[in-house]
PDB file of C-alpha atoms and ligand atoms in Angstrom:
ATOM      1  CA  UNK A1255      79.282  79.056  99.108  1.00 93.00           C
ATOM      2  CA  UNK A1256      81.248  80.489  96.082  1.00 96.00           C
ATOM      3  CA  UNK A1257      80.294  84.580  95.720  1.00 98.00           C
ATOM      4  CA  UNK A1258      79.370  84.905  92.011  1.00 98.00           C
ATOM      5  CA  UNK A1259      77.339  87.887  89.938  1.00 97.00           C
ATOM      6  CA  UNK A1260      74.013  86.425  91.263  1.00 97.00           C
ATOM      7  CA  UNK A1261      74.671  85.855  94.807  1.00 98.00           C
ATOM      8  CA  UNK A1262      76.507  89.776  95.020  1.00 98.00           C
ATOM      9  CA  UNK A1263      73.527  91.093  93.005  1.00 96.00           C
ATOM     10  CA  UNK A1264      70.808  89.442  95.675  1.00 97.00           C
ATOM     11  CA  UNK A1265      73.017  90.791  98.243  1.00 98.00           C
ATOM     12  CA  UNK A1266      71.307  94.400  96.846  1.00 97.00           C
ATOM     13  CA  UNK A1267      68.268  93.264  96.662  1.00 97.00           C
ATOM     14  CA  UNK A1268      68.619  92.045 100.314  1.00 98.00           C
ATOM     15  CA  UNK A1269      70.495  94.586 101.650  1.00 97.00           C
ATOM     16  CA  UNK A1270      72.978  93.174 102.503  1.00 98.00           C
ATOM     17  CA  UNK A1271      76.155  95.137 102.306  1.00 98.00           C
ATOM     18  CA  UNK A1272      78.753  94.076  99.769  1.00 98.00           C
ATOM     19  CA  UNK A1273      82.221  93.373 101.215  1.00 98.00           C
ATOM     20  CA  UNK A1274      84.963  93.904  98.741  1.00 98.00           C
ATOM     21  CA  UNK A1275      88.835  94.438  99.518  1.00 98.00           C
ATOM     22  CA  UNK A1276      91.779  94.974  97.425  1.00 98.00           C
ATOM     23  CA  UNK A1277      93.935  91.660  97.019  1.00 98.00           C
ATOM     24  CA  UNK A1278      97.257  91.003  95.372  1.00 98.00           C
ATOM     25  CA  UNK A1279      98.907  88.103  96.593  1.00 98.00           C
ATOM     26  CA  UNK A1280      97.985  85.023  97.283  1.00 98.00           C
ATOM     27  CA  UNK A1281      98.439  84.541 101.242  1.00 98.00           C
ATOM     28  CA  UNK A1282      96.760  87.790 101.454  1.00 98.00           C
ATOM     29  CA  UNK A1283      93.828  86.275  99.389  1.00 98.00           C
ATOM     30  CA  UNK A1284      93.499  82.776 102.007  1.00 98.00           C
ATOM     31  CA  UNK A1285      93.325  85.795 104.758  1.00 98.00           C
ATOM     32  CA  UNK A1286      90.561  87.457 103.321  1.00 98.00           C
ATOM     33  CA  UNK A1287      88.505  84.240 102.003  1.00 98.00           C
ATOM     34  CA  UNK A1288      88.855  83.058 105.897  1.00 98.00           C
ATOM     35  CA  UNK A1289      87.636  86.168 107.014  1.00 98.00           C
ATOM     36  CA  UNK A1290      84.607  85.875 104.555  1.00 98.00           C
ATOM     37  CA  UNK A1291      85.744  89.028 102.037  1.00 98.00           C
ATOM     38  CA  UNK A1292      82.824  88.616  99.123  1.00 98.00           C
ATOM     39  CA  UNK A1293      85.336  90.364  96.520  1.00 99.00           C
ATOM     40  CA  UNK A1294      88.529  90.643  95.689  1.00 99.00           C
ATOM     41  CA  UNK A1295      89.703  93.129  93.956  1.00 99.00           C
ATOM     42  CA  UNK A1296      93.293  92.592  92.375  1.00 98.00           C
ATOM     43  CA  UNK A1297      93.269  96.558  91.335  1.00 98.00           C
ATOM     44  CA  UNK A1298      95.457  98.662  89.460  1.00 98.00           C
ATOM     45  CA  UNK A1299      96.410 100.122  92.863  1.00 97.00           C
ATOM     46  CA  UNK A1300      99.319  97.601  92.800  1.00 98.00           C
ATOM     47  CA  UNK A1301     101.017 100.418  91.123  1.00 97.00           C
ATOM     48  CA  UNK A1302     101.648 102.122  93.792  1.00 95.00           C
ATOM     49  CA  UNK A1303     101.373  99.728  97.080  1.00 96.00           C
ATOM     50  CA  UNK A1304     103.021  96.687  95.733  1.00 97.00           C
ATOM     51  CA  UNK A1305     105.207  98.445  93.148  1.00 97.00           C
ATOM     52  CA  UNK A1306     106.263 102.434  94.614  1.00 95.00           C
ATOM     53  CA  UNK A1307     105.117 104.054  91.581  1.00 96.00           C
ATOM     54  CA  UNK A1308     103.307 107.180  92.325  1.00 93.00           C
ATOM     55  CA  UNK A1309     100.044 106.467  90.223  1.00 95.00           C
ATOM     56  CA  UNK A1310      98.464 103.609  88.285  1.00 97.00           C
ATOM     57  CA  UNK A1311      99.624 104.682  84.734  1.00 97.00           C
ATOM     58  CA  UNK A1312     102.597 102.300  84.266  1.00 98.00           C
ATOM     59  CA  UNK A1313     100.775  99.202  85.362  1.00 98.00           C
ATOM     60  CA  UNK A1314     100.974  96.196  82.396  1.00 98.00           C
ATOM     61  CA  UNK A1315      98.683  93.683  81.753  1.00 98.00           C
ATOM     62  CA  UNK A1316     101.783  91.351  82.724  1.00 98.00           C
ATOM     63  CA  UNK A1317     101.692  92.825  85.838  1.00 98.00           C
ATOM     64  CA  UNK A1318      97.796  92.267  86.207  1.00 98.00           C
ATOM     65  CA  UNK A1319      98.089  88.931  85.046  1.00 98.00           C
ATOM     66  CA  UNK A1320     100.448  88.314  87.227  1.00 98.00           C
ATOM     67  CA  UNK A1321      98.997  89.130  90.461  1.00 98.00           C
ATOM     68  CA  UNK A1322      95.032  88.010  89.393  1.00 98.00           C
ATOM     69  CA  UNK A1323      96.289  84.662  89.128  1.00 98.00           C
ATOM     70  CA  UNK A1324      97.879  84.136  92.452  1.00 98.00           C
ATOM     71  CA  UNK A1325      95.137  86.001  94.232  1.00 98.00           C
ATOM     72  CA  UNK A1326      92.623  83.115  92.136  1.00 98.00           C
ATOM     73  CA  UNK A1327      95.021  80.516  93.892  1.00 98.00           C
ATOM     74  CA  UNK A1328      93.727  81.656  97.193  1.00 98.00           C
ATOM     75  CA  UNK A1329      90.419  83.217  96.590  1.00 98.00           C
ATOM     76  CA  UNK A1330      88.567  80.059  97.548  1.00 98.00           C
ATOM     77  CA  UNK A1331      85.033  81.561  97.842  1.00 98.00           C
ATOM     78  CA  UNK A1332      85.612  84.688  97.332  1.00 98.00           C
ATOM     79  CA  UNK A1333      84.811  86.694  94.090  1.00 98.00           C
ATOM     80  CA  UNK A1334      87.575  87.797  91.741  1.00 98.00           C
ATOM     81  CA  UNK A1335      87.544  91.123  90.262  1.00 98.00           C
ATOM     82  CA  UNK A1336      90.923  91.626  87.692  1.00 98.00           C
ATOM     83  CA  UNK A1337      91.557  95.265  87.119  1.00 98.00           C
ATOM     84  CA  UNK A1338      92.121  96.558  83.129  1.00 98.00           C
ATOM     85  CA  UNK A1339      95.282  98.484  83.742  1.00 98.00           C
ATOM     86  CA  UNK A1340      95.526 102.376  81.711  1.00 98.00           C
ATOM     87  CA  UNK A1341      95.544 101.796  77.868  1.00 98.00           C
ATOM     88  CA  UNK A1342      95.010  97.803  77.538  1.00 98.00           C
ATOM     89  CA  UNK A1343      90.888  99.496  76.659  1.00 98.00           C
ATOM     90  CA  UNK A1344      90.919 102.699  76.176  1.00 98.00           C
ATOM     91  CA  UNK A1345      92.468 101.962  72.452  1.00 98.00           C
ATOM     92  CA  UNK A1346      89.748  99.931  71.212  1.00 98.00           C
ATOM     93  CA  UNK A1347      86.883  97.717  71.893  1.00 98.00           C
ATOM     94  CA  UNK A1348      88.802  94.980  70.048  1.00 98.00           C
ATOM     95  CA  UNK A1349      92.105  95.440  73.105  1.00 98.00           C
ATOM     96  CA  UNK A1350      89.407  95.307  75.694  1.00 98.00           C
ATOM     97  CA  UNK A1351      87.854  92.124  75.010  1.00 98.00           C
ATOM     98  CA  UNK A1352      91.101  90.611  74.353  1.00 98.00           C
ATOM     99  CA  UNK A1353      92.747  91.639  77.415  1.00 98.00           C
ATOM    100  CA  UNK A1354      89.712  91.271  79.419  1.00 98.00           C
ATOM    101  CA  UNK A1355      89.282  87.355  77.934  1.00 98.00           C
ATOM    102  CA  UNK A1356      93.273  87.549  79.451  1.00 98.00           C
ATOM    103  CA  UNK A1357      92.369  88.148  82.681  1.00 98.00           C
ATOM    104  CA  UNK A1358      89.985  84.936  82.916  1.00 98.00           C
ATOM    105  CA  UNK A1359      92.214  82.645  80.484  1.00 98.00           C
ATOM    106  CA  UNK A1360      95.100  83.869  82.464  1.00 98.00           C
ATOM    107  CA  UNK A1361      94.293  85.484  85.736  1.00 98.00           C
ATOM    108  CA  UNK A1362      91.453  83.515  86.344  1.00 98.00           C
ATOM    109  CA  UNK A1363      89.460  86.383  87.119  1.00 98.00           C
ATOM    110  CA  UNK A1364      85.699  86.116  87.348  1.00 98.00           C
ATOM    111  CA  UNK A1365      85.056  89.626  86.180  1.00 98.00           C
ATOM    112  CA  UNK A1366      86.941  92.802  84.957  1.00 98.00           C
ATOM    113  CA  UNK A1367      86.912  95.956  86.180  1.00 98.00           C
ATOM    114  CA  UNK A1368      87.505  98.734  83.973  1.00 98.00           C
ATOM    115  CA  UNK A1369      87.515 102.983  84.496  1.00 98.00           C
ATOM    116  CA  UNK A1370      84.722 105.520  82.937  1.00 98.00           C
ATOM    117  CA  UNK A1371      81.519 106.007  82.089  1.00 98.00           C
ATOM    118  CA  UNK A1372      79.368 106.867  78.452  1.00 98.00           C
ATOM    119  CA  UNK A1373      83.024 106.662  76.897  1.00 97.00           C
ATOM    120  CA  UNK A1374      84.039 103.261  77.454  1.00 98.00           C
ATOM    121  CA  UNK A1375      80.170 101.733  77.249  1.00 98.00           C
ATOM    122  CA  UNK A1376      81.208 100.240  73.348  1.00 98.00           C
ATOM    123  CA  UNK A1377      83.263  98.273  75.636  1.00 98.00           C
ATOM    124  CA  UNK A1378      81.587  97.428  78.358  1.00 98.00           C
ATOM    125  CA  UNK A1379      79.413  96.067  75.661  1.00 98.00           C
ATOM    126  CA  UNK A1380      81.348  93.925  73.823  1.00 98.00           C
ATOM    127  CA  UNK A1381      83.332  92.538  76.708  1.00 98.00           C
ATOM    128  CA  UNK A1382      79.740  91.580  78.405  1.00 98.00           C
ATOM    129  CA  UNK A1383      78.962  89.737  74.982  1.00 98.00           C
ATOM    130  CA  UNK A1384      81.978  87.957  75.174  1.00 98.00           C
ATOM    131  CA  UNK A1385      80.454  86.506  78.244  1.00 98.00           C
ATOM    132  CA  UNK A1386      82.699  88.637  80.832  1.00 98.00           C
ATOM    133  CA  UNK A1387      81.040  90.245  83.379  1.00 98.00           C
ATOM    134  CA  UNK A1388      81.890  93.946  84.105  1.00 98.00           C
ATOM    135  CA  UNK A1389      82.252  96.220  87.263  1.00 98.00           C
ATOM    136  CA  UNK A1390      82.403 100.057  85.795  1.00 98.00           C
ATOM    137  CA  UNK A1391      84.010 102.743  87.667  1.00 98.00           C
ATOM    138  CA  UNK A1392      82.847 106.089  87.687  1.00 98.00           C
ATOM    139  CA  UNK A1393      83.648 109.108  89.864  1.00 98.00           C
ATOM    140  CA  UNK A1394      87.490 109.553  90.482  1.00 97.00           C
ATOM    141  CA  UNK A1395      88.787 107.631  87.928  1.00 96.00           C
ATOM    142  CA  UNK A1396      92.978 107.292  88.668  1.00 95.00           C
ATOM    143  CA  UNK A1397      93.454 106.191  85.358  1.00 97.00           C
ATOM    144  CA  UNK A1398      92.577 110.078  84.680  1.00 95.00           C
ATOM    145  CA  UNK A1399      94.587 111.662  87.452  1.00 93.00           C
ATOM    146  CA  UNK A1400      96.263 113.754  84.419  1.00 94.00           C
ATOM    147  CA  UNK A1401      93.419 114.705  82.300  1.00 93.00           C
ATOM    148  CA  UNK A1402      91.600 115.552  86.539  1.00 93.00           C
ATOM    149  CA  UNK A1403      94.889 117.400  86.943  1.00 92.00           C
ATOM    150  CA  UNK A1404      95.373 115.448  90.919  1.00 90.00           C
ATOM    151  CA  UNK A1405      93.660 113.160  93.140  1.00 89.00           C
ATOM    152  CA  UNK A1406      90.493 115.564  93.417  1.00 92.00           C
ATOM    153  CA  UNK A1407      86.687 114.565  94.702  1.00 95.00           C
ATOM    154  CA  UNK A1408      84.310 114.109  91.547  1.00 96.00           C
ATOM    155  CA  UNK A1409      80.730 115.700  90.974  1.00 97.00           C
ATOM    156  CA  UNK A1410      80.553 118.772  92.869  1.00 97.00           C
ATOM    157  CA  UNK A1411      78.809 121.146  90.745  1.00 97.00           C
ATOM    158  CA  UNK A1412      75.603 120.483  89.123  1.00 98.00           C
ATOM    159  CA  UNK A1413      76.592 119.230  85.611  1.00 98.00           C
ATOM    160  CA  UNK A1414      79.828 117.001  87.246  1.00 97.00           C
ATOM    161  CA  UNK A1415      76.778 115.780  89.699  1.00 98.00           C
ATOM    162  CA  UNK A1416      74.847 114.777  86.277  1.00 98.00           C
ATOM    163  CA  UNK A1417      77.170 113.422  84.296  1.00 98.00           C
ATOM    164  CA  UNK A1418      77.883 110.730  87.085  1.00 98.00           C
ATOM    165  CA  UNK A1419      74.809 110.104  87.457  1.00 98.00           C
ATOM    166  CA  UNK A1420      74.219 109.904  83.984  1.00 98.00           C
ATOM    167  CA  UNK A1421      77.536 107.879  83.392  1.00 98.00           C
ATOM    168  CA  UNK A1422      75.919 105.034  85.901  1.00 98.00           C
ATOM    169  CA  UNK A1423      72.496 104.788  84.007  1.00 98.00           C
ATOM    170  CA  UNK A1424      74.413 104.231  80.566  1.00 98.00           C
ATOM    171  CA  UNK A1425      77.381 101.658  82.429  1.00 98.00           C
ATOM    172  CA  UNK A1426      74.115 100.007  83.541  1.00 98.00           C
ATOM    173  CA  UNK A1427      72.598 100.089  79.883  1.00 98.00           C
ATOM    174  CA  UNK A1428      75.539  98.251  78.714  1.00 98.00           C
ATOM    175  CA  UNK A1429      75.098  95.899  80.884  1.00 98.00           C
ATOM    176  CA  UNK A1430      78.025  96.718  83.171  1.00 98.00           C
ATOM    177  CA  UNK A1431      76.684  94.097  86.771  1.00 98.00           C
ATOM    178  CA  UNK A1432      78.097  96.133  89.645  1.00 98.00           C
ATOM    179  CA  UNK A1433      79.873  99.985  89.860  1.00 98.00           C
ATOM    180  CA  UNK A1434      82.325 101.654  91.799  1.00 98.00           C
ATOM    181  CA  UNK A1435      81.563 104.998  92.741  1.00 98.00           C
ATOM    182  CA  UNK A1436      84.786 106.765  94.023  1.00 98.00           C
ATOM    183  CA  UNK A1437      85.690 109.844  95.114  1.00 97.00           C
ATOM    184  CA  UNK A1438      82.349 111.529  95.044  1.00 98.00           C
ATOM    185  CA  UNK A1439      79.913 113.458  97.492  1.00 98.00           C
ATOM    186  CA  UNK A1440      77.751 111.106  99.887  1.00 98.00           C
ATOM    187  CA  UNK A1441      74.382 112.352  98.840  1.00 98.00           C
ATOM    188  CA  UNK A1442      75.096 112.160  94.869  1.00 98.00           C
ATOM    189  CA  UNK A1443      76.123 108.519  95.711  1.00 98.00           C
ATOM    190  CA  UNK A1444      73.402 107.647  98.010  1.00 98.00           C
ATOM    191  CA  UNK A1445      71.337 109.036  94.717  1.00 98.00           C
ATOM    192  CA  UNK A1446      72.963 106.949  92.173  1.00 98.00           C
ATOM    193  CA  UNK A1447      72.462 103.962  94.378  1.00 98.00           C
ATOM    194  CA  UNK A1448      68.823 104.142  94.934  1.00 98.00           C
ATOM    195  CA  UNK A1449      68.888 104.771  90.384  1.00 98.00           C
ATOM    196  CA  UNK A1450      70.872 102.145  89.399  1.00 98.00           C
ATOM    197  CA  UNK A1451      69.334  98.535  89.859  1.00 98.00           C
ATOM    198  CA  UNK A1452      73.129  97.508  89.828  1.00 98.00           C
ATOM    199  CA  UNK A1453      75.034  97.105  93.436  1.00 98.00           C
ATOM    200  CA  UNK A1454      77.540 100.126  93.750  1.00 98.00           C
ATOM    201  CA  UNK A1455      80.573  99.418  95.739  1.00 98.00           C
ATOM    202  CA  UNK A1456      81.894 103.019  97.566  1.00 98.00           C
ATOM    203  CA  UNK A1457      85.429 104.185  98.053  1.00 98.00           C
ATOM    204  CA  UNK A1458      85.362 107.716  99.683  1.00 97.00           C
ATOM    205  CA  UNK A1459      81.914 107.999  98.519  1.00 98.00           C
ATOM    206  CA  UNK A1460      78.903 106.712 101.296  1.00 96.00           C
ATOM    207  CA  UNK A1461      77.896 104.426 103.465  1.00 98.00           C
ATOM    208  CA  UNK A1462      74.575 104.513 101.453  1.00 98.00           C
ATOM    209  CA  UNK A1463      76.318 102.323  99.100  1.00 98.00           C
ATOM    210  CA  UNK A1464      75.322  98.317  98.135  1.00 98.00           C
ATOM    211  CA  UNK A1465      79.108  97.348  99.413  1.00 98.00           C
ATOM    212  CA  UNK A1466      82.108  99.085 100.724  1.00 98.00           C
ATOM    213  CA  UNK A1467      85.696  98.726  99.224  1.00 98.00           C
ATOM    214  CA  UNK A1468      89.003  99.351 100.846  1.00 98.00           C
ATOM    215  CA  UNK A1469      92.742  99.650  99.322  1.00 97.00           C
ATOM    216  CA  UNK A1470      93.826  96.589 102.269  1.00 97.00           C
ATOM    217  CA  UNK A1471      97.226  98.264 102.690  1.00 96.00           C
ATOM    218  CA  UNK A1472      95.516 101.478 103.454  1.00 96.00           C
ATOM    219  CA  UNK A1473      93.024 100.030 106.306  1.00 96.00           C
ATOM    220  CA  UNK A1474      95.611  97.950 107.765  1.00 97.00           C
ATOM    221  CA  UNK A1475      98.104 100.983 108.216  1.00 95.00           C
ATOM    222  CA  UNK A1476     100.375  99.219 106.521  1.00 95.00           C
ATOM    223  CA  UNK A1477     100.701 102.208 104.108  1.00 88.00           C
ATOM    224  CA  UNK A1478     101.569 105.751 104.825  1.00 83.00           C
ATOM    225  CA  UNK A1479     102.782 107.597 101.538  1.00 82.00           C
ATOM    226  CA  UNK A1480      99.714 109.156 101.075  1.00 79.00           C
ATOM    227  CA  UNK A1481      96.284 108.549 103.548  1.00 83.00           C
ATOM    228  CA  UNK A1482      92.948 110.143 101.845  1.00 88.00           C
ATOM    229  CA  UNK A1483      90.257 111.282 103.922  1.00 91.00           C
ATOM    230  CA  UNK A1484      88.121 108.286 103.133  1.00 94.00           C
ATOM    231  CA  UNK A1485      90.656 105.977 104.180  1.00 95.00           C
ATOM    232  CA  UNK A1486      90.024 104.081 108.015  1.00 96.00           C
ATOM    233  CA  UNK A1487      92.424 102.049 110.190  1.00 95.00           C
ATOM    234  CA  UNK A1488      90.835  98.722 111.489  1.00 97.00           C
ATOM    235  CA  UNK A1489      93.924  97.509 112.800  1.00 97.00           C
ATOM    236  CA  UNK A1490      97.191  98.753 113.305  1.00 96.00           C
ATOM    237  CA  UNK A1491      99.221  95.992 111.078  1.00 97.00           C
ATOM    238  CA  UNK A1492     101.991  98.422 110.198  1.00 96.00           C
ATOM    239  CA  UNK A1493     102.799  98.743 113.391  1.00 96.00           C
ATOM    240  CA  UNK A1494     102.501  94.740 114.372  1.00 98.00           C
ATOM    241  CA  UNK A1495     105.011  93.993 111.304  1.00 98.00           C
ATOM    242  CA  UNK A1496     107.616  96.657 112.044  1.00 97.00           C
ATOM    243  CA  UNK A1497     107.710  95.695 116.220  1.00 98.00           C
ATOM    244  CA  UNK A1498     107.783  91.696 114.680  1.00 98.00           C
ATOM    245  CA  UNK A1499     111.017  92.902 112.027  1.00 98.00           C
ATOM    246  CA  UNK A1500     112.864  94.695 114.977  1.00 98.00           C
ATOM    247  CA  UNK A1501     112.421  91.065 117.077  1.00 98.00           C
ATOM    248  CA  UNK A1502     113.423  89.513 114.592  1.00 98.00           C
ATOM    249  CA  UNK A1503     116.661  91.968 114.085  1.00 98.00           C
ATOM    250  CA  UNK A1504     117.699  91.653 117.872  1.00 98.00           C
ATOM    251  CA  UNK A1505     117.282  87.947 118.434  1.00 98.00           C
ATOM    252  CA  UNK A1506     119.054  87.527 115.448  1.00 98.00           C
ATOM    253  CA  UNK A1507     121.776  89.942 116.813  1.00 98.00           C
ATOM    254  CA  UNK A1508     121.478  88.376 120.270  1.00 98.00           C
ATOM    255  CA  UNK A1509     122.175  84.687 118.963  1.00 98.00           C
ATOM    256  CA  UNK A1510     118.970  83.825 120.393  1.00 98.00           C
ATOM    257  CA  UNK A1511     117.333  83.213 117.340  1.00 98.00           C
ATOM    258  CA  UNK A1512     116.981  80.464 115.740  1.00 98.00           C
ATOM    259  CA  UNK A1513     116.652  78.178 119.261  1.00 97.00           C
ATOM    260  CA  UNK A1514     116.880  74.763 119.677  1.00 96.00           C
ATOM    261  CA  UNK A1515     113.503  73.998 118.657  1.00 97.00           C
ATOM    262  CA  UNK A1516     113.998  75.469 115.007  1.00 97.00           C
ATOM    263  CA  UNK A1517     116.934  73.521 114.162  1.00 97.00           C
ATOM    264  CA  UNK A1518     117.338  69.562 113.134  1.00 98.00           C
ATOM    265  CA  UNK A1519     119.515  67.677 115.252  1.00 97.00           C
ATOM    266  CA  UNK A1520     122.142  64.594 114.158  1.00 97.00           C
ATOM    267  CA  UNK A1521     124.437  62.574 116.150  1.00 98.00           C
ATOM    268  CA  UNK A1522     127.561  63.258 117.341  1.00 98.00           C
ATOM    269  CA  UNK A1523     129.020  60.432 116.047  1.00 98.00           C
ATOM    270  CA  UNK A1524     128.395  61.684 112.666  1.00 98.00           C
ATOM    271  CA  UNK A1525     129.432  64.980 112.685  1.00 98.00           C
ATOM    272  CA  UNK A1526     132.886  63.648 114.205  1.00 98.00           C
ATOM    273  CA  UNK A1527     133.683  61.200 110.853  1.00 98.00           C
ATOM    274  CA  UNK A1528     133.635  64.639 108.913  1.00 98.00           C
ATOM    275  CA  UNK A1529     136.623  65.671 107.274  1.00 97.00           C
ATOM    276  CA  UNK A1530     137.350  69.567 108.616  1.00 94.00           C
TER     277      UNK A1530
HETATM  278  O1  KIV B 128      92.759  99.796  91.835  1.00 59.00           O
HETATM  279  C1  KIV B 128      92.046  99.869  92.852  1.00 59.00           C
HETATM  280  O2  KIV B 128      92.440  99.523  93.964  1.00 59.00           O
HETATM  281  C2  KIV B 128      90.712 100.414  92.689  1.00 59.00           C
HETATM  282  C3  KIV B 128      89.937 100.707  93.929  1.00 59.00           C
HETATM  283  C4  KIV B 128      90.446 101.972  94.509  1.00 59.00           C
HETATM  284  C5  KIV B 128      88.483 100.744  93.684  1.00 59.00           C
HETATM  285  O3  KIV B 128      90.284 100.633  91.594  1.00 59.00           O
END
């Protein structure tokens, strides 16, 4: 059955935990729909696992585009979240509901995803009247790694604890349909989660959450520049590909690959008419 807004939002009501992974490609996508994955996110995080830059600031909406729309190709059930990349919002409510309405004419996104809290609720707004639903993200924002001055965990002091807590309730006003709380203390999530009537997906924040999401490069160990805390391995894919490359390398080397069963055959008598 497809995963849409209604069937993630009963998933709260149920309890049922909310599975959602990070996606770019569209193999990777048929993995994860196989595996039952109810969302995936095609994030800004591309910046840095799919392209090497060292934060999400020069991602395009080409790029987005891009990737949302072979991720759709393979999503089969599976939910797609497109990510708004730094500045195609921020600028004005006008950019966000036309590159949102990009993402779905485009990307073929069902949703958008988009960073902050009270400050980007004018669009949250109009992108939700434009019939685009919207997953907010609150907490540690990368978009904001400059104005946060590094990577650092959100809401520790009792006004950063409130205005989280206070940016969910007004993302949930505007009629945002799910949030991502990252990068913030367990308890202040489990409290925003038991607030909010909206599912709240965790990354580095608690298992208290509605659903769970995971950068797939980082719980595969597929990705080593930088490993947060938060971060778990569920299988050691890394290692798999780099032991499957050096194979590859020696029976290459050795003449031993490709063997007689990857190659096409033809007669002899043919290959003698050739002209050398
Ligand atoms: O871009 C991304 O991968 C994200 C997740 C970390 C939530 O926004």
């Amino acid at each position: 059955m497809k995963n849409t807004i209604l069937t993630i939002q009963k998933q709260k009501a149920e309890n049922d935990k909310i599975t959602m992974l990070t996606c770019y490609d569209y193999s990777m996508a048929r993995l994860m729909d196989q595996a039952g994955v109810n969302i995936l996110l095609v994030g800004d995080s591309l910046g840095q696992v799919m392209l090497g830059y060292d934060s999400t600031i020069p991602v395009t909406m080409e790029d987005m585009i891009h990737h949302t729309a072979a991720v759709s190709r393979g999503a089969g059930d599976a939910f797609v979240l497109g990510d708004m990349p730094f500045l195609s919002y921020q600028t004005s409510v006008y950019d966000a509901v036309l590159n949102a309405g990009r993402l779905l004419k485009e990307g073929h996104a069902n949703a958008v995803k988009l960073e902050g809290g009270a400050t980007v609720c004018p669009q949250i707004r109009a992108i939700v009247d434009a019939q685009i639903p919207v997953c907010a993200h609150i907490g540690l924002t990368p978009q904001s790694v400059n104005a946060f001055g590094g990577f650092k965990v959100q809401g520790k002091s009792v006004e950063a604890a409130q205005k989280i807590l206070d940016d969910a309730k007004r993302v949930e006003e505007a009629g945002a349909s799910m949030v991502v709380l990252e990068g913030i203390p367990a308890k202040l999530a489990d409290v925003i989660t038991q607030t909010v009537s909206i599912p709240t997906i965790g990354i580095g924040a608690s298992a208290g959450c509605d659903g769970q999401v995971l950068v797939y490069q980082d719980m595969l160990a597929m990705f080593s520049d930088f490993v947060p805390k938060f971060v778990k391995h569920f299988a050691n894919a890394g290692d798999v590909m780099k032991q499957g490359f050096a194979d590859y390398i020696a029976e290459v080397k050795a003449g031993t690959f490709p063997a007689e069963e990857n190659t096409y055959s033809i007669s002899d008598e043919i290959i003698d008419q050739l002209v050398r």
